[in-house]
Amino acid sequence: MKAPKMGGVGGGALLSQLHGVCSFLWLTTTVVVAYTGGRPGAFSSSGAIVVDGKVAIAETDEDFICATLDWWPPEKCDYGTCSWGLASMLNLNLSNPILLNAVKAFSPLKLRLGGTLQDKVIYDTGNPKQPCTPFIKNSSEMFGFTQGCLPMSRWDELNMFFKKAGAVIIFGLNALNGRVPESDGSLGGPWNYTNAASLVRYTVNKGYTIHGWELGNELCGSGVGTRINADQYAADMNTLKSIIDDTYQGFPAKPLVIAPGGFFDANWFADLVDKTKPNSLDAITHHIYNLGPGVDEHLIEKILDPTYLDGEASTFSDLQGILKRGGTSATAWVGEAGGAYNSGHHLVTDSFVFSFWYLDQLGMSSTYDTKSYCRQTLVGGNYGLLNTTTFNPNPDYYSALLWHRLMGRKVLSANFTGTKMIRAYAHCAKQSQGITVLLINLSGNSTSKALAKTKTTYSLGLNHHRVHRKSKAAQATREEYHLTAMNGDLHSQTMLLNGRILAVDSKGNIPELAPIKVGASQPIIIEPFSIVFAHIPYFDAPACR
């Protein structure tokens, strides 16, 4: 009798039934929930979170949290708004102390360098010789810009910053060199790898460490702007694998070979896996913008709708099915995820409310054995973890940092029953005893018809059937991190941790993320429209030993 894998879905079982289940799940912790509507006569009931600690259901990379840096110049605009500023890899202010400290705080943060324009970038290595010109806006060109160029002096500056910040780097290579137009609108012909191979050699000769080389951006399936068929892409990936093997010959470890960096298409992905197995491809990456365009006026309703959130589970599940059936050693990554495409939406995708979507995505994807999840972006557009102009952290930055520090690699089955408005996920604690539970309360006060109109506070009390042998539940304490919006405003770009404002100091230092200590016998209180991380060290899960 194992709790369902999908942690965000409620079931509504009675407490008496749950206690019966727990008699069989002898290595399970149960979190009992009592909740009452805030208006007279509101419905009262109880539910529970059941965390199965016997075995892990999935495992992530140690550096699961990942963010992206893009190529878009300031002239990139969507719906009349130009939100990128100086956030491109070509013009980002690498001397800003907040930027440096924000990356260093993760120790390490995985960074994926790429995006739409990566397939129009020439690397100024001298091979082949051609002018190094910047991107210029031109609506008649594919993706709206002319070809651009990465000077090696800038590549040197970026790598010095990455080393200083302790970042782990994934670089997306230009996959369109050498292609010819086909009658069906796709691009055909083999990849001209000359320029890319010269960048790889330059990087190795300089001693720069690259964790992975990715080929192409959103060219799979029906593509974005253009596409390449799976057979040709597979042949190109085998070529890239040979380049990496040859260039890194004699190295103790070689970078990962990664593709295709695009939207999931089951048939296309299955063909790619089949033609690159067993080990030409180390990670298969897909992108997620499941909320629709950034201009959509209903983004918040989607974010707070558990049924809508559950819709993305099929993509994670289907991709895992392809990998398991395909006889490949490749693992699944989310290579880029901004939620709402075309640069997101100011005061939604860069505000407190977006942490509901983002953390739910992290929790859901991890239950399906996703190894890394790259957020679009670290900085840039309206969905950056950092403000594009000031580099001050947006709320999702702190959500990502707490996940990185608290949620270990091993994923546990967590099932919440009682209401679908509570999303629950659990992992073995990171570099600590016990487990960490993530609780996301989508319910709160709102005048919108799509949102809950009653104020509900959830009190969670743990039923301590299994604690560490050297600990007594009555004497034990746990650590809680309660995240709320400033003044309860979901559009706020200021996040509170346990009631205290999170902000950098005058020197650009990232604030301490300090928990509150709570006795084991006390309930966890989940306020309306809030998020709670709870580190429970006294639960002895065999999966976490």
PDB file of C-alpha atoms in Angstrom, residues 28-30 461-467 473-474 476 478 519-522 536 538-539:
ATOM      1  CA  THR A  28       5.602   6.424   7.105  1.00  0.00           C
ATOM      2  CA  THR A  29       5.145   9.805   8.705  1.00  0.00           C
ATOM      3  CA  THR A  30       1.643  11.221   8.771  1.00  0.00           C
ATOM      4  CA  GLY A 461       0.233  18.253  13.476  1.00  0.00           C
ATOM      5  CA  LEU A 462       2.671  15.370  13.054  1.00  0.00           C
ATOM      6  CA  ASN A 463       1.814  11.882  14.239  1.00  0.00           C
ATOM      7  CA  HIS A 464       5.228  10.673  15.427  1.00  0.00           C
ATOM      8  CA  HIS A 465       5.123   6.900  14.999  1.00  0.00           C
ATOM      9  CA  ARG A 466       8.761   6.728  13.885  1.00  0.00           C
ATOM     10  CA  VAL A 467      11.503   9.025  15.165  1.00  0.00           C
ATOM     11  CA  ALA A 473       9.591  13.326  19.676  1.00  0.00           C
ATOM     12  CA  ALA A 474       8.480  15.227  22.760  1.00  0.00           C
ATOM     13  CA  ALA A 476      12.652  17.219  19.328  1.00  0.00           C
ATOM     14  CA  ARG A 478      11.943  21.050  13.591  1.00  0.00           C
ATOM     15  CA  GLY A 519       8.618  21.874  19.055  1.00  0.00           C
ATOM     16  CA  ALA A 520       7.614  18.549  17.566  1.00  0.00           C
ATOM     17  CA  SER A 521       4.308  18.553  19.420  1.00  0.00           C
ATOM     18  CA  GLN A 522       3.281  21.890  17.894  1.00  0.00           C
ATOM     19  CA  ILE A 536      11.806  17.380  10.195  1.00  0.00           C
ATOM     20  CA  TYR A 538      13.454  13.389  13.885  1.00  0.00           C
ATOM     21  CA  PHE A 539      11.763  11.299  11.213  1.00  0.00           C
TER      22      PHE A 539
END
